Tab-separated table of C-alpha atoms in Angstrom:
chain	number	residue	atom	x	y	z
H	6	UNK	CA	2.970	-20.388	-4.826
H	7	UNK	CA	-0.145	-21.568	-3.030
H	8	UNK	CA	0.572	-24.275	-0.523
H	9	UNK	CA	-1.373	-27.155	0.905
H	10	UNK	CA	-4.410	-26.131	2.943
H	11	UNK	CA	-3.093	-26.459	6.483
H	12	UNK	CA	-2.619	-24.433	9.615
H	13	UNK	CA	1.150	-24.485	8.994
H	14	UNK	CA	1.610	-20.753	8.529
H	15	UNK	CA	-0.351	-20.071	11.679
H	16	UNK	CA	1.781	-22.562	13.589
H	17	UNK	CA	4.952	-20.973	12.200
H	18	UNK	CA	4.079	-17.470	13.359
H	19	UNK	CA	6.720	-15.938	15.622
H	20	UNK	CA	6.819	-12.519	17.325
H	21	UNK	CA	7.934	-9.874	14.848
H	22	UNK	CA	6.336	-11.625	11.868
H	23	UNK	CA	3.492	-10.341	9.711
H	24	UNK	CA	0.463	-12.565	9.218
H	25	UNK	CA	-2.707	-12.000	7.213
H	26	UNK	CA	-5.131	-14.895	6.833
H	27	UNK	CA	-8.149	-14.437	4.565
H	28	UNK	CA	-10.945	-16.819	3.544
H	29	UNK	CA	-8.944	-17.566	0.370
H	30	UNK	CA	-5.321	-17.793	1.490
H	31	UNK	CA	-2.815	-16.935	4.193
H	32	UNK	CA	0.379	-14.878	4.083
H	33	UNK	CA	3.309	-15.044	6.503
H	34	UNK	CA	6.210	-12.601	6.117
H	35	UNK	CA	9.284	-12.636	8.334
H	36	UNK	CA	12.352	-10.478	8.799
H	37	UNK	CA	12.988	-6.911	7.682
H	38	UNK	CA	15.220	-5.639	4.881
H	39	UNK	CA	13.840	-2.100	4.953
H	40	UNK	CA	11.186	-0.044	6.731
H	41	UNK	CA	9.344	2.753	4.933
H	42	UNK	CA	7.716	5.532	6.967
H	43	UNK	CA	7.042	8.352	4.470
H	44	UNK	CA	3.911	10.229	5.481
H	45	UNK	CA	3.056	11.657	2.053
H	46	UNK	CA	0.825	9.119	0.211
H	47	UNK	CA	2.431	9.615	-3.202
H	48	UNK	CA	5.962	9.450	-1.802
H	49	UNK	CA	5.105	6.382	0.271
H	50	UNK	CA	3.702	4.455	-2.688
H	51	UNK	CA	6.555	5.500	-4.980
H	52	UNK	CA	9.226	4.577	-2.429
H	53	UNK	CA	7.744	1.140	-1.786
H	54	UNK	CA	7.361	0.434	-5.516
H	55	UNK	CA	10.985	1.418	-6.205
H	56	UNK	CA	12.308	-0.745	-3.384
H	57	UNK	CA	10.317	-3.722	-4.650
H	58	UNK	CA	11.414	-3.260	-8.264
H	59	UNK	CA	15.069	-2.936	-7.209
H	60	UNK	CA	15.041	-6.006	-4.946
H	61	UNK	CA	14.121	-9.670	-5.048
H	62	UNK	CA	11.466	-9.195	-2.368
H	63	UNK	CA	8.061	-10.122	-3.846
H	64	UNK	CA	5.980	-7.751	-1.734
H	65	UNK	CA	5.835	-5.230	1.095
H	66	UNK	CA	3.668	-5.637	4.197
H	67	UNK	CA	2.614	-3.420	7.049
H	68	UNK	CA	0.121	-0.994	8.486
H	69	UNK	CA	-1.223	2.509	8.041
H	70	UNK	CA	-2.162	4.386	11.237
H	71	UNK	CA	-5.602	5.875	11.803
H	72	UNK	CA	-4.195	9.416	11.646
H	73	UNK	CA	-3.148	10.316	8.111
H	74	UNK	CA	-0.517	12.673	9.531
H	75	UNK	CA	1.193	9.898	11.513
H	76	UNK	CA	3.959	7.689	10.119
H	77	UNK	CA	3.006	4.390	8.458
H	78	UNK	CA	4.966	1.210	9.119
H	79	UNK	CA	5.663	-0.599	5.833
H	80	UNK	CA	8.259	-3.382	5.797
H	81	UNK	CA	10.116	-5.181	3.026
H	82	UNK	CA	10.446	-8.636	4.605
H	83	UNK	CA	13.244	-11.135	4.169
H	84	UNK	CA	10.962	-14.069	3.391
H	85	UNK	CA	7.372	-14.532	2.249
H	86	UNK	CA	5.239	-17.670	2.365
H	87	UNK	CA	1.715	-18.290	1.104
H	88	UNK	CA	-0.681	-21.101	1.858
H	89	UNK	CA	-4.273	-21.920	1.196
H	90	UNK	CA	-6.896	-20.793	3.697
H	91	UNK	CA	-6.485	-21.970	7.245
H	92	UNK	CA	-8.964	-24.701	8.163
H	93	UNK	CA	-10.607	-23.769	11.470
H	94	UNK	CA	-10.895	-27.433	12.486
H	95	UNK	CA	-7.122	-27.799	12.206
H	96	UNK	CA	-6.505	-25.187	14.888
H	97	UNK	CA	-6.618	-26.364	18.491
H	98	UNK	CA	-8.124	-24.097	21.108
H	99	UNK	CA	-5.184	-22.772	23.077
H	100	UNK	CA	-4.936	-20.827	26.340
H	101	UNK	CA	-3.733	-17.260	25.808
H	102	UNK	CA	-3.432	-15.745	29.270
H	103	UNK	CA	-5.162	-15.864	32.617
H	104	UNK	CA	-5.750	-13.588	35.566
H	105	UNK	CA	-6.190	-10.354	33.635
H	106	UNK	CA	-7.083	-7.095	35.355
H	107	UNK	CA	-9.427	-5.116	33.086
H	108	UNK	CA	-9.711	-1.322	33.071
H	109	UNK	CA	-12.302	0.264	30.739
H	110	UNK	CA	-11.237	3.538	29.093
H	111	UNK	CA	-13.416	5.497	29.451
H	112	UNK	CA	-15.775	3.978	32.022
H	113	UNK	CA	-19.051	2.798	30.432
H	114	UNK	CA	-21.122	5.646	31.877
H	115	UNK	CA	-18.605	8.204	30.633
H	116	UNK	CA	-18.701	6.654	27.165
H	117	UNK	CA	-22.476	7.109	27.133
H	118	UNK	CA	-22.028	10.771	28.098
H	119	UNK	CA	-19.491	11.257	25.312
H	120	UNK	CA	-21.881	9.681	22.806
H	121	UNK	CA	-24.629	12.040	23.967
H	122	UNK	CA	-22.330	15.033	23.405
H	123	UNK	CA	-21.622	13.789	19.891
H	124	UNK	CA	-25.332	13.270	19.196
H	125	UNK	CA	-26.035	16.889	20.143
H	126	UNK	CA	-23.394	18.070	17.665
H	127	UNK	CA	-24.818	15.830	14.969
H	128	UNK	CA	-28.322	17.150	15.531
H	129	UNK	CA	-26.960	20.698	15.372
H	130	UNK	CA	-25.586	19.937	11.911
H	131	UNK	CA	-21.901	20.193	12.850
H	132	UNK	CA	-21.193	16.826	11.177
H	133	UNK	CA	-23.033	13.885	9.608
H	134	UNK	CA	-21.431	10.935	11.404
H	135	UNK	CA	-18.649	10.240	13.864
H	136	UNK	CA	-17.203	6.943	15.086
H	137	UNK	CA	-16.390	6.963	18.788
H	138	UNK	CA	-14.274	4.191	20.258
H	139	UNK	CA	-13.545	2.951	23.738
H	140	UNK	CA	-10.861	0.634	25.036
H	141	UNK	CA	-10.307	-2.175	27.514
H	142	UNK	CA	-6.825	-2.215	29.027
H	143	UNK	CA	-5.811	-5.661	30.231
H	144	UNK	CA	-2.903	-6.148	32.626
H	145	UNK	CA	-1.702	-9.751	32.718
H	146	UNK	CA	0.609	-11.664	35.074
H	147	UNK	CA	2.569	-13.118	32.138
H	148	UNK	CA	3.274	-12.176	28.504
H	149	UNK	CA	0.458	-12.718	26.029
H	150	UNK	CA	0.873	-15.832	23.882
H	151	UNK	CA	0.281	-14.108	20.553
H	152	UNK	CA	0.487	-17.280	18.455
H	153	UNK	CA	-2.234	-18.918	20.545
H	154	UNK	CA	-4.391	-15.796	20.297
H	155	UNK	CA	-4.020	-15.795	16.511
H	156	UNK	CA	-5.011	-19.452	16.269
H	157	UNK	CA	-8.109	-18.842	18.383
H	158	UNK	CA	-9.080	-15.805	16.303
H	159	UNK	CA	-8.651	-17.687	13.028
H	160	UNK	CA	-10.665	-20.630	14.307
H	161	UNK	CA	-13.556	-18.423	15.424
H	162	UNK	CA	-13.538	-16.007	12.457
H	163	UNK	CA	-12.974	-18.146	9.377
H	164	UNK	CA	-15.008	-15.825	7.137
H	165	UNK	CA	-12.956	-12.756	8.061
H	166	UNK	CA	-9.339	-11.634	8.066
H	167	UNK	CA	-7.042	-12.588	10.944
H	168	UNK	CA	-3.901	-10.505	11.221
H	169	UNK	CA	-0.799	-9.723	13.245
H	170	UNK	CA	1.557	-6.887	12.402
H	171	UNK	CA	4.725	-5.869	14.202
H	172	UNK	CA	4.739	-2.203	15.259
H	173	UNK	CA	7.487	0.152	16.438
H	174	UNK	CA	8.379	0.032	20.113
H	175	UNK	CA	8.033	-3.713	20.607
H	176	UNK	CA	4.271	-3.716	20.075
H	177	UNK	CA	2.073	-6.051	18.034
H	178	UNK	CA	-1.368	-5.343	16.587
H	179	UNK	CA	-3.507	-8.490	16.507
H	180	UNK	CA	-7.090	-8.848	15.368
H	181	UNK	CA	-9.778	-10.469	13.243
H	182	UNK	CA	-11.558	-7.936	11.062
H	183	UNK	CA	-14.633	-8.600	8.924
H	184	UNK	CA	-13.891	-5.599	6.710
H	185	UNK	CA	-11.769	-5.542	3.565
H	186	UNK	CA	-10.661	-2.031	2.670
H	187	UNK	CA	-9.676	-2.949	-0.881
H	188	UNK	CA	-8.189	-5.572	-3.157
H	189	UNK	CA	-6.365	-4.707	-6.390
H	190	UNK	CA	-5.724	-7.358	-9.043
H	191	UNK	CA	-4.427	-5.938	-12.306
H	192	UNK	CA	-6.813	-3.157	-13.289
H	193	UNK	CA	-9.615	-4.531	-11.119
H	194	UNK	CA	-10.281	-2.989	-7.727
H	195	UNK	CA	-12.794	-4.064	-5.099
H	196	UNK	CA	-13.791	-2.371	-1.840
H	197	UNK	CA	-16.196	-3.727	0.760
H	198	UNK	CA	-17.325	-1.072	3.245
H	199	UNK	CA	-19.259	-2.232	6.297
H	200	UNK	CA	-21.351	0.248	8.280
H	201	UNK	CA	-24.512	-0.196	10.284
H	202	UNK	CA	-24.321	-2.942	12.908
H	203	UNK	CA	-26.339	-4.804	15.507
H	204	UNK	CA	-25.209	-7.410	18.075
H	205	UNK	CA	-26.052	-11.033	17.326
H	206	UNK	CA	-28.059	-13.215	19.712
H	207	UNK	CA	-27.390	-16.858	20.688
H	208	UNK	CA	-31.064	-17.741	20.173
H	209	UNK	CA	-31.575	-18.376	16.409
H	210	UNK	CA	-34.991	-16.712	16.245
H	211	UNK	CA	-33.904	-13.609	18.142
H	212	UNK	CA	-30.751	-13.497	16.011
H	213	UNK	CA	-32.901	-13.551	12.854
H	214	UNK	CA	-35.040	-10.760	14.283
H	215	UNK	CA	-31.937	-8.704	15.025
H	216	UNK	CA	-30.786	-9.081	11.420
H	217	UNK	CA	-34.187	-7.964	10.156
H	218	UNK	CA	-34.143	-4.939	12.479
H	219	UNK	CA	-30.807	-3.949	10.991
H	220	UNK	CA	-32.128	-4.341	7.439
H	221	UNK	CA	-35.101	-2.103	8.234
H	222	UNK	CA	-33.222	0.500	10.311
H	223	UNK	CA	-33.299	3.954	8.703
H	224	UNK	CA	-30.492	5.107	11.002
H	225	UNK	CA	-28.200	2.240	9.966
H	226	UNK	CA	-29.000	2.591	6.265
H	227	UNK	CA	-28.139	6.292	6.419
H	228	UNK	CA	-24.897	5.489	8.233
H	229	UNK	CA	-24.097	2.935	5.534
H	230	UNK	CA	-24.949	5.360	2.728
H	231	UNK	CA	-22.508	7.943	4.122
H	232	UNK	CA	-19.680	5.393	4.121
H	233	UNK	CA	-20.362	3.976	0.654
H	234	UNK	CA	-20.602	7.473	-0.805
H	235	UNK	CA	-17.204	8.382	0.652
H	236	UNK	CA	-15.606	5.182	-0.685
H	237	UNK	CA	-16.989	5.856	-4.167
H	238	UNK	CA	-15.785	9.474	-4.051
H	239	UNK	CA	-12.290	8.330	-3.031
H	240	UNK	CA	-12.068	5.692	-5.784
H	241	UNK	CA	-13.606	7.749	-8.587
H	242	UNK	CA	-10.447	9.766	-9.463
H	243	UNK	CA	-8.541	6.498	-9.984
H	244	UNK	CA	-11.166	4.506	-11.911
H	245	UNK	CA	-12.557	4.591	-15.429
H	246	UNK	CA	-15.675	2.783	-14.218
H	247	UNK	CA	-17.335	1.877	-10.908
H	248	UNK	CA	-20.235	-0.401	-10.013
H	249	UNK	CA	-22.207	0.173	-6.814
H	250	UNK	CA	-25.169	-2.052	-5.835
H	251	UNK	CA	-28.424	-0.231	-5.124
H	252	UNK	CA	-28.885	-1.794	-1.682
H	253	UNK	CA	-26.568	-3.246	0.975
H	254	UNK	CA	-26.592	-6.894	1.982
H	255	UNK	CA	-26.207	-8.565	5.365
H	256	UNK	CA	-22.943	-10.125	6.532
H	257	UNK	CA	-22.065	-11.369	9.992
H	258	UNK	CA	-19.291	-12.287	12.343
H	259	UNK	CA	-19.845	-14.574	15.309
H	260	UNK	CA	-20.795	-11.498	17.359
H	261	UNK	CA	-22.216	-8.804	15.058
H	262	UNK	CA	-24.453	-8.320	12.003
H	263	UNK	CA	-23.275	-5.695	9.483
H	264	UNK	CA	-24.662	-3.941	6.430
H	265	UNK	CA	-22.258	-4.578	3.541
H	266	UNK	CA	-21.759	-3.207	0.030
H	267	UNK	CA	-19.185	-4.487	-2.465
H	268	UNK	CA	-17.937	-1.707	-4.756
H	269	UNK	CA	-16.041	-2.816	-7.881
H	270	UNK	CA	-14.173	-0.778	-10.450
H	271	UNK	CA	-11.610	-0.686	-13.240
H	272	UNK	CA	-8.498	1.424	-12.753
H	273	UNK	CA	-7.663	4.067	-15.339
H	274	UNK	CA	-3.917	3.959	-14.592
H	275	UNK	CA	-2.104	0.610	-14.175
H	276	UNK	CA	0.641	2.336	-12.166
H	277	UNK	CA	-1.681	3.114	-9.243
H	278	UNK	CA	-0.799	0.527	-6.607
H	279	UNK	CA	-2.962	-1.040	-3.934
H	280	UNK	CA	-0.947	0.890	-1.339
H	281	UNK	CA	-1.731	4.206	-3.056
H	282	UNK	CA	-5.408	3.266	-3.198
H	283	UNK	CA	-5.359	2.316	0.484
H	284	UNK	CA	-3.965	5.723	1.450
H	285	UNK	CA	-6.663	7.411	-0.649
H	286	UNK	CA	-9.503	5.419	0.913
H	287	UNK	CA	-8.312	5.345	4.504
H	288	UNK	CA	-9.759	6.213	6.940
H	289	UNK	CA	-13.285	5.777	5.612
H	290	UNK	CA	-16.334	7.080	7.500
H	291	UNK	CA	-16.760	3.489	8.747
H	292	UNK	CA	-13.996	4.178	11.283
H	293	UNK	CA	-13.844	7.988	11.301
H	294	UNK	CA	-17.005	9.776	10.180
H	295	UNK	CA	-18.092	12.527	7.817
H	296	UNK	CA	-17.189	15.154	6.882
H	297	UNK	CA	-13.676	13.849	7.441
H	298	UNK	CA	-12.096	16.882	9.111
H	299	UNK	CA	-15.015	17.520	11.468
H	300	UNK	CA	-15.178	13.845	12.469
H	301	UNK	CA	-11.408	13.599	12.963
H	302	UNK	CA	-11.389	16.692	15.188
H	303	UNK	CA	-14.355	15.405	17.217
H	304	UNK	CA	-12.595	12.077	17.789
H	305	UNK	CA	-9.421	13.858	18.913
H	306	UNK	CA	-11.451	15.931	21.377
H	307	UNK	CA	-13.768	13.276	22.806
H	308	UNK	CA	-11.709	10.054	22.854
H	309	UNK	CA	-9.317	9.811	25.844
H	310	UNK	CA	-6.564	7.980	23.919
H	311	UNK	CA	-4.515	8.066	20.728
H	312	UNK	CA	-5.814	5.404	18.351
H	313	UNK	CA	-2.383	4.679	16.916
H	314	UNK	CA	-2.824	1.825	14.439
H	315	UNK	CA	-6.298	0.888	15.682
H	316	UNK	CA	-8.809	1.637	12.889
H	317	UNK	CA	-5.852	1.805	10.522
H	318	UNK	CA	-5.224	-0.445	7.521
H	319	UNK	CA	-3.203	-3.675	7.375
H	320	UNK	CA	-2.089	-5.381	4.197
H	321	UNK	CA	0.406	-6.021	1.446
H	322	UNK	CA	1.435	-4.671	-1.959
H	323	UNK	CA	3.628	-6.319	-4.596
H	324	UNK	CA	5.881	-4.853	-7.304
H	325	UNK	CA	3.039	-4.945	-9.849
H	326	UNK	CA	0.831	-2.908	-7.532
H	327	UNK	CA	-1.485	-5.779	-6.670
H	328	UNK	CA	-2.398	-6.294	-3.045
H	329	UNK	CA	-5.001	-6.442	-0.337
H	330	UNK	CA	-5.672	-4.147	2.617
H	331	UNK	CA	-8.093	-4.689	5.482
H	332	UNK	CA	-9.489	-2.344	8.118
H	333	UNK	CA	-7.719	-2.660	11.467
H	334	UNK	CA	-10.694	-3.233	13.744
H	335	UNK	CA	-11.682	-6.005	16.218
H	336	UNK	CA	-8.118	-5.753	17.441
H	337	UNK	CA	-5.778	-5.340	20.369
H	338	UNK	CA	-2.371	-3.760	20.717
H	339	UNK	CA	-0.072	-6.036	22.702
H	340	UNK	CA	3.115	-5.142	24.558
H	341	UNK	CA	4.465	-7.896	26.814
H	342	UNK	CA	2.000	-8.139	29.726
H	343	UNK	CA	-0.482	-5.521	28.558
H	344	UNK	CA	-3.230	-5.594	25.955
H	345	UNK	CA	-5.398	-2.711	24.813
H	346	UNK	CA	-8.601	-3.807	23.073
H	347	UNK	CA	-10.518	-1.294	20.955
H	348	UNK	CA	-14.099	-1.118	19.707
H	349	UNK	CA	-16.058	1.714	18.128
H	350	UNK	CA	-19.604	2.582	17.142
H	351	UNK	CA	-20.894	4.832	14.385
H	352	UNK	CA	-22.762	7.744	15.961
H	353	UNK	CA	-25.618	9.328	14.016
H	354	UNK	CA	-28.247	11.954	14.957
H	355	UNK	CA	-30.675	9.158	15.910
H	356	UNK	CA	-28.134	7.231	18.003
H	357	UNK	CA	-29.001	6.152	21.545
H	358	UNK	CA	-25.979	6.087	23.882
H	359	UNK	CA	-26.983	2.844	25.615
H	360	UNK	CA	-27.293	0.981	22.308
H	361	UNK	CA	-23.928	2.295	21.119
H	362	UNK	CA	-22.362	1.046	24.363
H	363	UNK	CA	-23.927	-2.365	23.746
H	364	UNK	CA	-22.568	-2.365	20.187
H	365	UNK	CA	-19.012	-1.773	21.386
H	366	UNK	CA	-19.409	-4.533	23.973
H	367	UNK	CA	-20.486	-6.929	21.219
H	368	UNK	CA	-17.429	-5.977	19.178
H	369	UNK	CA	-15.093	-6.608	22.109
H	370	UNK	CA	-16.424	-10.167	22.116
H	371	UNK	CA	-14.189	-11.158	19.178
H	372	UNK	CA	-10.999	-10.648	21.196
H	373	UNK	CA	-12.400	-11.576	24.594
H	374	UNK	CA	-13.650	-14.927	23.302
H	375	UNK	CA	-10.260	-15.621	21.718
H	376	UNK	CA	-8.626	-14.768	25.048
H	377	UNK	CA	-10.856	-17.272	26.820
H	378	UNK	CA	-12.433	-14.477	28.850
H	379	UNK	CA	-16.101	-13.881	29.579
H	380	UNK	CA	-17.845	-11.433	27.292
H	381	UNK	CA	-18.111	-7.977	28.788
H	382	UNK	CA	-21.629	-7.141	29.905
H	383	UNK	CA	-22.498	-3.523	29.062
H	384	UNK	CA	-23.072	-1.470	32.169
H	385	UNK	CA	-23.751	2.151	32.980
H	386	UNK	CA	-22.055	1.790	36.355
H	387	UNK	CA	-18.831	3.678	36.904
C-alpha cells in the first residue's frame, strides 16, 4: 500500500537493505529469506517466480551484473514497504565522509589513450560503438555513511532513481541513475534508453547552448539510434506491438544532458516477467556497445577492472511478473572504508578522447556532489 509522502523509508534504510526510490514511489526491502543466483535467464526467472508463488513474499529484489555470464544477486526479502515519492526538501544535507584519498583508474591521460585505441577500431569497422568506463577509488579514514549518501543523492536527483543494493562479500552498490531499463505493468512494457550525452553548465545560457549542441550532434544521434535499435530488437520477440518515437527528446540530470527515447509495447505472453525482460534487454548498447560480442570483448581488453555490478540492472519483480528495473550507472561500490566510483562514455568513430574524458568527469559529479567533495576537473596529466 502506498504510504504518506515522506522521507521515512530513506530514514529507515539500514546496511543490508534494498532501496529503490523513483519519482513516483519508494521501495524498502529488508532481510533475506532466499537468494537466487542462477545464471541462465530462463531458469532465473522461473526460479524467482516459483519462490514468490510458493511464499507470502510480495516481490523479489536485487541486481544483475554487467557480465551476462556472471551470477546475479536476487533476494526474497523478509519485509517490504512502499511509500510515495521522497520529497527532496524533507531530506537534510548530511556529511558522508571526509579526508578521502582519490586514485583514478586508469589515470586520465591513459583513459584518453584507451579511447583513441577504441576509435581506431571503430573507424576500421571492427564494431559500431563501445562504452569505456573509468573509476575513482576513494580510501577513507572511516566507514562510509551509506544512509547519508542515499539521502544526499535522493535530494539532488529527484527526477531519477536512487538505489542501494546489498551485494555478496559485504559490499553495497549505491547510486542515482537517470535511466530506467524497463517497467512492466500487466501486459504493458516501457523502456527508456538514454544515449548521447553532454555535460551541463552552471550558466543558464551556456547550458541551453549545450543542450542544443546535443540535439544537433550527428555523432550523438547515431549513438542513440544504435541503442534504441538494440532495445527494440530485444523486446520484439516478447511483444505483439511496439511504439517507437521518430526522434529522441532531451532529459537532464543536475550534471548531464541526455538524448532519451521512450519505447512502449504490449506483451504477447502474460507469463513473461519483468525479470525475464530485464535479462533479455541487459546490457544494452548504452552501457556496453554494438555489436554486443565485439563491444564486450573490447571492454574486457581495454578496461583495467572488472565492472561487477556497475552498469548492471537493479530492480524488483513480483509474483504477477510486474516490476521495474533501472540501469546501474552513476554509482559507487562501497566496502567499509573504500568506495569505487564508475563512469563511462559511449565511444563512436567520431569521438574525441578529451571530450569523452570530460563526459566521464561530469558523470562522476553525481556521486562526488553527494559525498560533499569537489567535482573532479578533467586533466590529461598523469
